[in-house]
JSON list of C-alpha atoms in Angstrom, two decimals:
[
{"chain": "A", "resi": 23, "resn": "UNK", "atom": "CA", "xyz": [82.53, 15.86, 115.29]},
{"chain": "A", "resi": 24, "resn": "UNK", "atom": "CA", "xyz": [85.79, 17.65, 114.59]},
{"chain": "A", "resi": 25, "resn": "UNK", "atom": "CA", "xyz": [83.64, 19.75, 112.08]},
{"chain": "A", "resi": 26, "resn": "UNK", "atom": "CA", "xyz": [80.70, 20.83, 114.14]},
{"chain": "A", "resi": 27, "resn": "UNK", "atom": "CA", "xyz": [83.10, 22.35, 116.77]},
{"chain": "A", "resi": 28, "resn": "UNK", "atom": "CA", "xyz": [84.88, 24.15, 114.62]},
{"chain": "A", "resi": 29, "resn": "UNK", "atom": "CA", "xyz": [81.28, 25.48, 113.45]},
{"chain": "A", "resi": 30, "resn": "UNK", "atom": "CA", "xyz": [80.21, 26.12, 116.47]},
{"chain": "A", "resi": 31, "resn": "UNK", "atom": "CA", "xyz": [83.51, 28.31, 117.30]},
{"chain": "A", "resi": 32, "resn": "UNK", "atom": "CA", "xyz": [83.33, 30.27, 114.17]},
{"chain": "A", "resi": 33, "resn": "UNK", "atom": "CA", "xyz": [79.31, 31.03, 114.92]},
{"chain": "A", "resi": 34, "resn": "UNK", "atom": "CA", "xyz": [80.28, 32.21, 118.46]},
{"chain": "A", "resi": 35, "resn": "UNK", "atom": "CA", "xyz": [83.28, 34.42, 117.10]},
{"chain": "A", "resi": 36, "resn": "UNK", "atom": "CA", "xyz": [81.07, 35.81, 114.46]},
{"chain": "A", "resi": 37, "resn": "UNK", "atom": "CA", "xyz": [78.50, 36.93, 117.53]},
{"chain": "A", "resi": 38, "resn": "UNK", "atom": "CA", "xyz": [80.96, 38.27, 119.69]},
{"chain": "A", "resi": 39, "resn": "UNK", "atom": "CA", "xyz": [82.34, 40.14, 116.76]},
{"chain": "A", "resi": 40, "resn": "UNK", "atom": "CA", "xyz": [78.98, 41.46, 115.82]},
{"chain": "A", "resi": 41, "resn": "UNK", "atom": "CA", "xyz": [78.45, 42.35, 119.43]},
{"chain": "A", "resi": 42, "resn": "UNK", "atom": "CA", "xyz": [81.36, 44.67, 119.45]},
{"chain": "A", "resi": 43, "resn": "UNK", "atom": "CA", "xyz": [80.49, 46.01, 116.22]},
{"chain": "A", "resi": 44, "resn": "UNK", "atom": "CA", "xyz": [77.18, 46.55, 117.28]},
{"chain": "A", "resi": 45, "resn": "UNK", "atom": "CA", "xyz": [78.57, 48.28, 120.70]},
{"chain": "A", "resi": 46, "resn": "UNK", "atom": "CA", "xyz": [81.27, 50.13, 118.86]},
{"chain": "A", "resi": 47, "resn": "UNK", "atom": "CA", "xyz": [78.63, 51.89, 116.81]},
{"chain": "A", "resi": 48, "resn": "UNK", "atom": "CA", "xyz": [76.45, 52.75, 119.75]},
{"chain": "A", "resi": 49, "resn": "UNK", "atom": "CA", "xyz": [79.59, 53.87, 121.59]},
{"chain": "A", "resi": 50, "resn": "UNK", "atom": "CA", "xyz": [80.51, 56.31, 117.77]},
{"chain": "A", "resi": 51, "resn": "UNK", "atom": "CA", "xyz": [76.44, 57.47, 117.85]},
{"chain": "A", "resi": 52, "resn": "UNK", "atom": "CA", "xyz": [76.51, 58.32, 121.55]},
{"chain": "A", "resi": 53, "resn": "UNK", "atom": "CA", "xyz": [79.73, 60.51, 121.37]},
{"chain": "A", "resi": 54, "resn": "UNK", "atom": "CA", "xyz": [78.45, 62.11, 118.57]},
{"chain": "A", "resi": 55, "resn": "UNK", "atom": "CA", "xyz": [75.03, 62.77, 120.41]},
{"chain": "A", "resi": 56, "resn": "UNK", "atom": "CA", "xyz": [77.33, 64.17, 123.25]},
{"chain": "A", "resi": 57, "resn": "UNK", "atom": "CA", "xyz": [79.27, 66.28, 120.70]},
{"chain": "A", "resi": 58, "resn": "UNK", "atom": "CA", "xyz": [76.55, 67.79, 118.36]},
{"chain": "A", "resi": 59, "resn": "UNK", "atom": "CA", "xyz": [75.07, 68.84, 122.40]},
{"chain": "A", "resi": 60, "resn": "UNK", "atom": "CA", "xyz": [78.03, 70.45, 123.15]},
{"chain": "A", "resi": 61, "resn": "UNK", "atom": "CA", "xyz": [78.00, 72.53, 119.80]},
{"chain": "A", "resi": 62, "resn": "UNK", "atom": "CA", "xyz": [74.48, 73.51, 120.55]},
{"chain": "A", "resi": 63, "resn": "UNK", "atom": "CA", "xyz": [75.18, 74.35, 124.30]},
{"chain": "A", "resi": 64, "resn": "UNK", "atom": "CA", "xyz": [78.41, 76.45, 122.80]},
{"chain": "A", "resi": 65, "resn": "UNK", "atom": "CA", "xyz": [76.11, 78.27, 119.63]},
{"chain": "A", "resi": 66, "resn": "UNK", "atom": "CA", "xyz": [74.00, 79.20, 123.01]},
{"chain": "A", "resi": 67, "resn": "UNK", "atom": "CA", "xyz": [76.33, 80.93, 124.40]},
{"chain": "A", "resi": 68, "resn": "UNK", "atom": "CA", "xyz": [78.39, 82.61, 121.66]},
{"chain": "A", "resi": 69, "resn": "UNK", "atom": "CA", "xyz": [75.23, 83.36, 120.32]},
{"chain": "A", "resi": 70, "resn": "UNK", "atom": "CA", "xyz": [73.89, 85.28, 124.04]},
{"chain": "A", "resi": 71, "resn": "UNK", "atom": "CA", "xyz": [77.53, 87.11, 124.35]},
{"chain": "A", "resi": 72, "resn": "UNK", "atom": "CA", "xyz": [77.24, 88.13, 121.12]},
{"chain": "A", "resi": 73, "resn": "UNK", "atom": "CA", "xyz": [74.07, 89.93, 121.23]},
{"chain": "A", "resi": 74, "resn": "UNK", "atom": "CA", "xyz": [74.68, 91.14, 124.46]},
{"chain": "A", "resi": 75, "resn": "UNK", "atom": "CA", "xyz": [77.69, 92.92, 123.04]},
{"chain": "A", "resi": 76, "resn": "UNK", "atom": "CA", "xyz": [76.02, 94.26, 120.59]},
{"chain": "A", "resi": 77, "resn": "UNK", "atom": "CA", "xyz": [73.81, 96.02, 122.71]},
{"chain": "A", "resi": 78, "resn": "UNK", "atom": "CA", "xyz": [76.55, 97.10, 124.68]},
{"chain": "A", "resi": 79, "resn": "UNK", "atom": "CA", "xyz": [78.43, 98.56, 121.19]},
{"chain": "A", "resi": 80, "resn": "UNK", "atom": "CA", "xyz": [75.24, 100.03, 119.88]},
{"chain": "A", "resi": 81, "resn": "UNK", "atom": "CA", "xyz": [74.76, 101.56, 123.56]},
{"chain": "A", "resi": 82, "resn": "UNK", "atom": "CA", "xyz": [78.48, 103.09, 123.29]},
{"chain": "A", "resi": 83, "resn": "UNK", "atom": "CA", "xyz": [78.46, 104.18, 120.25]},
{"chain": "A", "resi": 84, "resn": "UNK", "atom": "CA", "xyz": [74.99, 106.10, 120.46]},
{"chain": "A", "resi": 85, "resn": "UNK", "atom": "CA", "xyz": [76.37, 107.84, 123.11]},
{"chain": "A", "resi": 86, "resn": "UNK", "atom": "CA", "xyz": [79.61, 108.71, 121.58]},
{"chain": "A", "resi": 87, "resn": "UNK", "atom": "CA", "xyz": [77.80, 110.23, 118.53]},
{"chain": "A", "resi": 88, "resn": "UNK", "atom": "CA", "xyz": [75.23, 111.92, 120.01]},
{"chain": "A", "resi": 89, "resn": "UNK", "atom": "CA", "xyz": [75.87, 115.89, 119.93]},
{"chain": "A", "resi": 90, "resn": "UNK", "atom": "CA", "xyz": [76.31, 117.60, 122.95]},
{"chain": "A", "resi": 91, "resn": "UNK", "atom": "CA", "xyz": [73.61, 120.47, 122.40]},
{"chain": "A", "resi": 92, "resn": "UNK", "atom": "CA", "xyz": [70.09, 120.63, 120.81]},
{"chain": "A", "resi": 93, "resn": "UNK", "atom": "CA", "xyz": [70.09, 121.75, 117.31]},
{"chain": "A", "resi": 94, "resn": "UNK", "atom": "CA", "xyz": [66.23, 122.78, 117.71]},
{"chain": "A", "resi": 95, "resn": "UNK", "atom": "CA", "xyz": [67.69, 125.55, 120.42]},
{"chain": "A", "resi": 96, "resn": "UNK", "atom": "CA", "xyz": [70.39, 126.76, 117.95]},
{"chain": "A", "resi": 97, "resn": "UNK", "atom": "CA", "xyz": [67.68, 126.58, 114.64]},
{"chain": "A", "resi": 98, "resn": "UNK", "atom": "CA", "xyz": [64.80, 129.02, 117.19]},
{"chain": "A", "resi": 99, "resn": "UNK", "atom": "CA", "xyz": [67.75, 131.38, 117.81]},
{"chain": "A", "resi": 100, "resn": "UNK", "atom": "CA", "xyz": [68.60, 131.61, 114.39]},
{"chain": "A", "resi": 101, "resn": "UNK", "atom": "CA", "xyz": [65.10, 132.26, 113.07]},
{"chain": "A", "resi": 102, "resn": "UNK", "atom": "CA", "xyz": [64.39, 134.83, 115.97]},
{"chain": "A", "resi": 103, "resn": "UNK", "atom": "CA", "xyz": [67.40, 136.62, 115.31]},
{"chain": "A", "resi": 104, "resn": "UNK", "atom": "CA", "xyz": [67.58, 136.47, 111.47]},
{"chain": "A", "resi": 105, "resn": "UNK", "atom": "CA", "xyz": [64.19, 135.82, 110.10]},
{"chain": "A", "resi": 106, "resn": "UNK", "atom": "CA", "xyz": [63.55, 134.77, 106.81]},
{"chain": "A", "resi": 107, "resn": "UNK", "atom": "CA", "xyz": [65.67, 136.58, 105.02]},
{"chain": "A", "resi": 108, "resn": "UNK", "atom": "CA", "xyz": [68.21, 135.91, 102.39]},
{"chain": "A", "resi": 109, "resn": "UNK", "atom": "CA", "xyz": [71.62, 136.07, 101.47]},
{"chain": "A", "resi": 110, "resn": "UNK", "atom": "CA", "xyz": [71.05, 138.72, 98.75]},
{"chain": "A", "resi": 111, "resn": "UNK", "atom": "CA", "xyz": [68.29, 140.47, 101.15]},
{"chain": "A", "resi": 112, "resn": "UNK", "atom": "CA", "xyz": [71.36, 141.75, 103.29]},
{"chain": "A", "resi": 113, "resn": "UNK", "atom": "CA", "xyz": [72.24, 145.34, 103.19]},
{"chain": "A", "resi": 114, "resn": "UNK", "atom": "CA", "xyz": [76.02, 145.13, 103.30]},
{"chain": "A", "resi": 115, "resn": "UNK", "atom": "CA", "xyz": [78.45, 145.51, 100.59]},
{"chain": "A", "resi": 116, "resn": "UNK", "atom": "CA", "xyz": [78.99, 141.49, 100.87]},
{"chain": "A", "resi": 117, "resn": "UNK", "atom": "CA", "xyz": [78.61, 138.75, 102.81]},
{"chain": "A", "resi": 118, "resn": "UNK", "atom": "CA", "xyz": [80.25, 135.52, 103.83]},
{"chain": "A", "resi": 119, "resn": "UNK", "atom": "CA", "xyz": [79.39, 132.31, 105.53]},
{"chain": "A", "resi": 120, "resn": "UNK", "atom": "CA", "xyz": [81.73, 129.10, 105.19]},
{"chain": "A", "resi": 121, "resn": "UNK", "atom": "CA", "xyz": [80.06, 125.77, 105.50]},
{"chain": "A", "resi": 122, "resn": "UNK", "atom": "CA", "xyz": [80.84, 122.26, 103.74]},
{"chain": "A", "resi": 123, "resn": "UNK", "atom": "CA", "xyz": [77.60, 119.92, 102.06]},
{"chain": "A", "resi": 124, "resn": "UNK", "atom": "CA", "xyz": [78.77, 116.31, 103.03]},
{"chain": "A", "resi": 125, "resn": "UNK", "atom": "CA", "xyz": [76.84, 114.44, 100.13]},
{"chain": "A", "resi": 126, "resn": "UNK", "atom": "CA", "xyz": [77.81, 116.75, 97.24]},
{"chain": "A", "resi": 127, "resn": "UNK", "atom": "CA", "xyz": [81.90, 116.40, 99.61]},
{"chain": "A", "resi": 128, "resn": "UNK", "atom": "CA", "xyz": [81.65, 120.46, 98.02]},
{"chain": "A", "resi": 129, "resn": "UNK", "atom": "CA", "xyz": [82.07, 123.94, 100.06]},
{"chain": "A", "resi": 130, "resn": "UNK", "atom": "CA", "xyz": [79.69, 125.86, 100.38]},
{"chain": "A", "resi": 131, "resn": "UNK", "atom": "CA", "xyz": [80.52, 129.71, 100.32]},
{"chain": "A", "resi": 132, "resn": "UNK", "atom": "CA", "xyz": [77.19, 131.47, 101.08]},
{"chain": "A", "resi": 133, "resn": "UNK", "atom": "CA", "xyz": [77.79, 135.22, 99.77]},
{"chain": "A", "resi": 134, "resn": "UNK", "atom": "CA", "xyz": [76.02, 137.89, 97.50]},
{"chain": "A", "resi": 135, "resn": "UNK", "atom": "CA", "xyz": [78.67, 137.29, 94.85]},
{"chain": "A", "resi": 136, "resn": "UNK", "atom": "CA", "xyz": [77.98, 132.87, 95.17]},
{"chain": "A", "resi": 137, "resn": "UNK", "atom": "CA", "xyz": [74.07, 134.23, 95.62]},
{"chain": "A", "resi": 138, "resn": "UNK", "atom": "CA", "xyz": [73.80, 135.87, 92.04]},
{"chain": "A", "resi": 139, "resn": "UNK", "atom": "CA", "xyz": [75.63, 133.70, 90.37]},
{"chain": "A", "resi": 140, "resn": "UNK", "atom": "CA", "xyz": [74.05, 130.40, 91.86]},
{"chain": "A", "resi": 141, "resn": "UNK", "atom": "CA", "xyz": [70.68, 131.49, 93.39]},
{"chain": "A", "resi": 142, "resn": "UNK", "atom": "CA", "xyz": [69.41, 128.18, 93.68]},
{"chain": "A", "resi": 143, "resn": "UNK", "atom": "CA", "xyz": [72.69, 127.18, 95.90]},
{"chain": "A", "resi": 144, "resn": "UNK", "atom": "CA", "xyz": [73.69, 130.42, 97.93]},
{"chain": "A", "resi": 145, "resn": "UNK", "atom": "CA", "xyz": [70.98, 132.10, 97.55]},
{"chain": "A", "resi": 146, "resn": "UNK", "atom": "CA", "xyz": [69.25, 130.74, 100.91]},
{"chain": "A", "resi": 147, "resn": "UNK", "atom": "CA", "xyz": [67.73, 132.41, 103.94]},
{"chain": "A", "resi": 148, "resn": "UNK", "atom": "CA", "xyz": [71.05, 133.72, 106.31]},
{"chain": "A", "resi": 149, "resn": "UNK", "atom": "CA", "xyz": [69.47, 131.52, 109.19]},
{"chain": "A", "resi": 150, "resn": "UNK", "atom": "CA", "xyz": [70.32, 128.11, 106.93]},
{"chain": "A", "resi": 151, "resn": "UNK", "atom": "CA", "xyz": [73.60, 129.39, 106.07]},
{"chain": "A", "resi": 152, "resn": "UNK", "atom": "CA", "xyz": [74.66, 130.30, 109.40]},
{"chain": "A", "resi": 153, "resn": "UNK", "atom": "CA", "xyz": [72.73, 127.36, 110.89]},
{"chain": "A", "resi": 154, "resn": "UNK", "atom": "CA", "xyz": [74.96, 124.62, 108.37]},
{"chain": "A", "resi": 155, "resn": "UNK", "atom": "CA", "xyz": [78.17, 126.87, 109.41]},
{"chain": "A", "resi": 156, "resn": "UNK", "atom": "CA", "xyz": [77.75, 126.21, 112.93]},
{"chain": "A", "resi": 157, "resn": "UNK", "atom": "CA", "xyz": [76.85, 122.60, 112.67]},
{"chain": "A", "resi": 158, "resn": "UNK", "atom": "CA", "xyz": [80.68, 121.55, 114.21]},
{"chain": "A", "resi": 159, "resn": "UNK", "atom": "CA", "xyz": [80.76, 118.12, 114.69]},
{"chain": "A", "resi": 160, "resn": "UNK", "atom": "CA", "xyz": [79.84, 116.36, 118.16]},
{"chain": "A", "resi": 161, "resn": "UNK", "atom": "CA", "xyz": [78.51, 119.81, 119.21]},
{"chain": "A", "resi": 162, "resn": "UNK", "atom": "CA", "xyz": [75.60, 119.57, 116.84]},
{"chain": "A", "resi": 163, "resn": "UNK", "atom": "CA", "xyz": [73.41, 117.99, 114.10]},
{"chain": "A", "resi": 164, "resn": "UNK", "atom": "CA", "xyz": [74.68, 118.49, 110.73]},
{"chain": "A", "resi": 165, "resn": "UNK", "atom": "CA", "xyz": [72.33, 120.90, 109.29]},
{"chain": "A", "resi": 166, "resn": "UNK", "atom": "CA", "xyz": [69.64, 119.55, 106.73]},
{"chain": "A", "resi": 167, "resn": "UNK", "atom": "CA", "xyz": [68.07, 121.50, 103.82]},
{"chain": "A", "resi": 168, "resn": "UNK", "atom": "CA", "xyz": [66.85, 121.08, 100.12]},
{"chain": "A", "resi": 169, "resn": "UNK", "atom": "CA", "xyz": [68.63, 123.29, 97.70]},
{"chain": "A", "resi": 170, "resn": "UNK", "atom": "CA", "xyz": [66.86, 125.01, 94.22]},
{"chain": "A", "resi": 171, "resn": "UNK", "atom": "CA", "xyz": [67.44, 121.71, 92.62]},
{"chain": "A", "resi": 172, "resn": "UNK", "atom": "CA", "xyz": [65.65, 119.84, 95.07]},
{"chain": "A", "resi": 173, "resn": "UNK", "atom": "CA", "xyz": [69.09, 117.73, 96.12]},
{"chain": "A", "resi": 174, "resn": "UNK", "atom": "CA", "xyz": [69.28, 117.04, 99.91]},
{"chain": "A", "resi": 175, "resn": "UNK", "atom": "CA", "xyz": [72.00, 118.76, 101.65]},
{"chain": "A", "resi": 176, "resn": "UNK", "atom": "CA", "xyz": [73.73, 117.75, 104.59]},
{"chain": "A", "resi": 177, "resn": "UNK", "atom": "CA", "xyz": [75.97, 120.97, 105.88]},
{"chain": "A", "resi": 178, "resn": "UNK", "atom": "CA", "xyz": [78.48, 120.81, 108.71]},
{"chain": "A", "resi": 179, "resn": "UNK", "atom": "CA", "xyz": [80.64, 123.90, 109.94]},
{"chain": "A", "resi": 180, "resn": "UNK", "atom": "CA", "xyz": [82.55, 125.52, 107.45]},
{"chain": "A", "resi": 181, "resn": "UNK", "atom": "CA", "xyz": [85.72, 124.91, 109.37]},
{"chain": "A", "resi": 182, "resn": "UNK", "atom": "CA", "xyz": [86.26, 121.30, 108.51]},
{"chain": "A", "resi": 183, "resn": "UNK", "atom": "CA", "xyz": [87.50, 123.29, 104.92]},
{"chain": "A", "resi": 184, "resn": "UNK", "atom": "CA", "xyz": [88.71, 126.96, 106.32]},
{"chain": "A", "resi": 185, "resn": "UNK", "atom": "CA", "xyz": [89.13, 127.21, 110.55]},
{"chain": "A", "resi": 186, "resn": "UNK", "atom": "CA", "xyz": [89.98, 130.55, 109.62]},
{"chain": "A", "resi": 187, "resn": "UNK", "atom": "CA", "xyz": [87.93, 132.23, 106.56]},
{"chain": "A", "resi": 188, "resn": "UNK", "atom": "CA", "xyz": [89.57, 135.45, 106.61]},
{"chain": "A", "resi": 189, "resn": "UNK", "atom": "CA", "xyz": [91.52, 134.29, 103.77]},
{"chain": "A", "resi": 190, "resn": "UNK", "atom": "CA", "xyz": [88.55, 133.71, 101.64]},
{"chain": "A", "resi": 191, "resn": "UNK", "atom": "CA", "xyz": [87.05, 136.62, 102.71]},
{"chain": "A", "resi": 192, "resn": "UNK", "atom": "CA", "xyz": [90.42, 138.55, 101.59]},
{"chain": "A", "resi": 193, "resn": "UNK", "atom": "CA", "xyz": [90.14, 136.90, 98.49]},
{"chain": "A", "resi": 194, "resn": "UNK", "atom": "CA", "xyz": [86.33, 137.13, 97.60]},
{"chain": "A", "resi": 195, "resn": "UNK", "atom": "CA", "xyz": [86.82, 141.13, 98.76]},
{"chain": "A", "resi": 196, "resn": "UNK", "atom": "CA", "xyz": [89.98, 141.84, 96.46]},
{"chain": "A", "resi": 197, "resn": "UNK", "atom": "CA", "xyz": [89.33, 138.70, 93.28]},
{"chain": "A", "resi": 198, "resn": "UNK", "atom": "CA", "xyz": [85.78, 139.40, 93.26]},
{"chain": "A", "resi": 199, "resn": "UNK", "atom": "CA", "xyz": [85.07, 142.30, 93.95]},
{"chain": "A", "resi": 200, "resn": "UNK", "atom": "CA", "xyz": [88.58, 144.01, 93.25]},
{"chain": "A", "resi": 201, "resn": "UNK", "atom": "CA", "xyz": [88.75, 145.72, 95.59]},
{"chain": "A", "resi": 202, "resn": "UNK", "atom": "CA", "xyz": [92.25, 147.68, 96.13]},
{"chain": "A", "resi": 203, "resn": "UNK", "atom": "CA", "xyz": [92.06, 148.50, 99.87]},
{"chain": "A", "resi": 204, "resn": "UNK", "atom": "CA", "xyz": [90.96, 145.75, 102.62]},
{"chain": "A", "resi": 205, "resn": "UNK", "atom": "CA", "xyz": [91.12, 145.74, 106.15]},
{"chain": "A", "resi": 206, "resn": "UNK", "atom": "CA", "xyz": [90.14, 142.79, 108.39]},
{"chain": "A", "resi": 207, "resn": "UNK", "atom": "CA", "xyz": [89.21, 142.84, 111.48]},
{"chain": "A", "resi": 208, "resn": "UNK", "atom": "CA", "xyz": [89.00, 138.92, 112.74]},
{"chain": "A", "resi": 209, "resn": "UNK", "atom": "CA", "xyz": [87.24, 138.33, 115.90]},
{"chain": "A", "resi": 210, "resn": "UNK", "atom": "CA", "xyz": [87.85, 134.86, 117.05]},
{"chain": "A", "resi": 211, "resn": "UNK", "atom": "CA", "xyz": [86.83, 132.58, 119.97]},
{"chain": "A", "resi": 212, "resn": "UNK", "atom": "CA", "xyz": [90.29, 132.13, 121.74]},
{"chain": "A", "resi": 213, "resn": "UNK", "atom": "CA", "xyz": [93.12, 129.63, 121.45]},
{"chain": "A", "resi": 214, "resn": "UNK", "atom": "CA", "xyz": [94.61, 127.31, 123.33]},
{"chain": "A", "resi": 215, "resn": "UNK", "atom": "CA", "xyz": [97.99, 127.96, 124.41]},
{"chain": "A", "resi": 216, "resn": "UNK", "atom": "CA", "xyz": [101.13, 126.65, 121.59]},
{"chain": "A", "resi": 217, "resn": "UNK", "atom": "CA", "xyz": [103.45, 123.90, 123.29]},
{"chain": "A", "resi": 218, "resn": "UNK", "atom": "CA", "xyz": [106.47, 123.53, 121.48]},
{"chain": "A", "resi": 219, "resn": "UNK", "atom": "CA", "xyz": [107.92, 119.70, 120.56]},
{"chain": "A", "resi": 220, "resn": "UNK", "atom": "CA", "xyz": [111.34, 119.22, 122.05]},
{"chain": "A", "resi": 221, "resn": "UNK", "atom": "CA", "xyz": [113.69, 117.75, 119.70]},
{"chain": "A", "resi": 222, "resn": "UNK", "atom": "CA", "xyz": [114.23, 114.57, 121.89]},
{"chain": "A", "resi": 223, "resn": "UNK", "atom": "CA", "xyz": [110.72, 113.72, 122.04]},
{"chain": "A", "resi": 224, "resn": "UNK", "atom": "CA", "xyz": [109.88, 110.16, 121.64]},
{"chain": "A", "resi": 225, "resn": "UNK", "atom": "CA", "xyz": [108.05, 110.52, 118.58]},
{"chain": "A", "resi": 226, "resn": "UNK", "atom": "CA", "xyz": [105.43, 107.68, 117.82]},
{"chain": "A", "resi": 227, "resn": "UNK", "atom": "CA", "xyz": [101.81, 107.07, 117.02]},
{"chain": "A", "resi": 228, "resn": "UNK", "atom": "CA", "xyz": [100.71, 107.83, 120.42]},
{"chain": "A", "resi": 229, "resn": "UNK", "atom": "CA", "xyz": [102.30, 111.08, 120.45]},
{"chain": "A", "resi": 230, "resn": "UNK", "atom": "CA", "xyz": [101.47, 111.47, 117.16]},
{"chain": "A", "resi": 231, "resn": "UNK", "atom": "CA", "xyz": [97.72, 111.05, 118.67]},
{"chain": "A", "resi": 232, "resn": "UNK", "atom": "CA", "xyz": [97.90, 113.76, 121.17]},
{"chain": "A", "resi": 233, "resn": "UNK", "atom": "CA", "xyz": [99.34, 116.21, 118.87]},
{"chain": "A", "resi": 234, "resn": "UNK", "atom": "CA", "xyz": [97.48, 115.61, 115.65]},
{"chain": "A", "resi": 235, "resn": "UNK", "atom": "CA", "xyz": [94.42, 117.79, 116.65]},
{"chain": "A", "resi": 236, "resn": "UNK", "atom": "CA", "xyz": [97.15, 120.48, 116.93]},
{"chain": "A", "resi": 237, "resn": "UNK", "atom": "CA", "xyz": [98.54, 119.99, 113.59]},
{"chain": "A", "resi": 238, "resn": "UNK", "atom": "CA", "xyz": [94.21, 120.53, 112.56]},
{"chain": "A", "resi": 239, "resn": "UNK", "atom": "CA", "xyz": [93.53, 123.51, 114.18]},
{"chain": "A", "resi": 240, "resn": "UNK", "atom": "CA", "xyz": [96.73, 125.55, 113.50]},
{"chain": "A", "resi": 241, "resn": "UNK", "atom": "CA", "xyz": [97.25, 124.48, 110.06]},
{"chain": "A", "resi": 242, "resn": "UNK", "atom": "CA", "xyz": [95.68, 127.55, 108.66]}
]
């Protein structure tokens, strides 16, 4: 008798302990039902801000790189008032036009010196040359043209390598050319007026910032 209750005790503890097993693993798959939810519903929405800011980026940034005039306008003016003619077509003693090719990272000095020497290079219609040493950036489109070789060129104003070329003028007049006596007469756009650094200036990156396009434009 003794035996059978103990029997029956043990059966009954083995069922309630495979009820709670059995409950404790519904309760472990239901959380992690909840959880893997929860990931989704949070992919979701990192996901949706995500591409929403990259719209917003790309939107930014297209605007922030787009140049502020036409380059077709600036291309008709330069083929009404220069034609098709060339660098070694010109009827002065020389000529010089700065400009810089950015997938050769080489100057480009367009004159009738640069033209006989390297036809296929300088020797190009004064509309191209004049057209690539315009081409400042964020004003316009860097100027596109195949060279003798048949390499793509990509030409931005010559001032990113001389902001003023009378210096390579000088030197392409009196190196070149030797020429004994040389007068320049530089015609420029303006400046903007020189502010001088007091000595007690907090100096840090910020105002390092504000004055570096300074340091660029009067380095010359």
């Amino acid at each position: 008798m003794e035996n059978l209750l103990v029997q029956n005790v043990e059966n009954n503890l083995n069922k309630d302990f495979e009820f709670l097993e059995d409950a404790k693993l519904e309760a472990h798959e239901k959380d992690l039902e909840k959880k893997k939810r929860y990931n989704y519903a949070n992919l979701a929405v990192f996901v949706f801000i995500g591409f929403v800011a990259a719209i917003i980026v790309q939107k930014v940034f297209s605007k922030l790189s787009k140049p502020k005039y036409n380059r077709a306008s600036l291309e008709n003016i330069m083929k009404e008032r220069l034609g098709h003619y060339k660098i070694s077509d010109t009827i002065s003693d020389e000529l010089l036009i700065t400009a810089y090719d950015y997938n050769s990272q080489e100057p480009r000095f367009y004159s009738k010196y640069s033209a006989k020497q390297e036809p296929k290079i300088y020797d190009v219609p004064v509309g191209n040359a004049t057209g690539a040493s315009s081409a400042a950036p964020t004003f316009f489109d860097p100027k596109q043209q195949v060279n003798g070789y048949g390499l793509f060129e990509l030409q931005i104003d010559g001032g990113i390598i001389c902001n003023n070329p009378s210096l390579y003028a000088y030197q392409l007049a009196t190196l070149m050319h030797k020429k004994k006596k040389v007068r320049i007469l530089s015609l420029g756009t303006g400046e903007n007026p020189f502010n001088q650094i007091d000595s007690k200036y907090s100096w840090d990156k910020k105002s390092y910032g504000i004055y570096k396009s300074e340091f660029m434009m009067n380095m010359d």
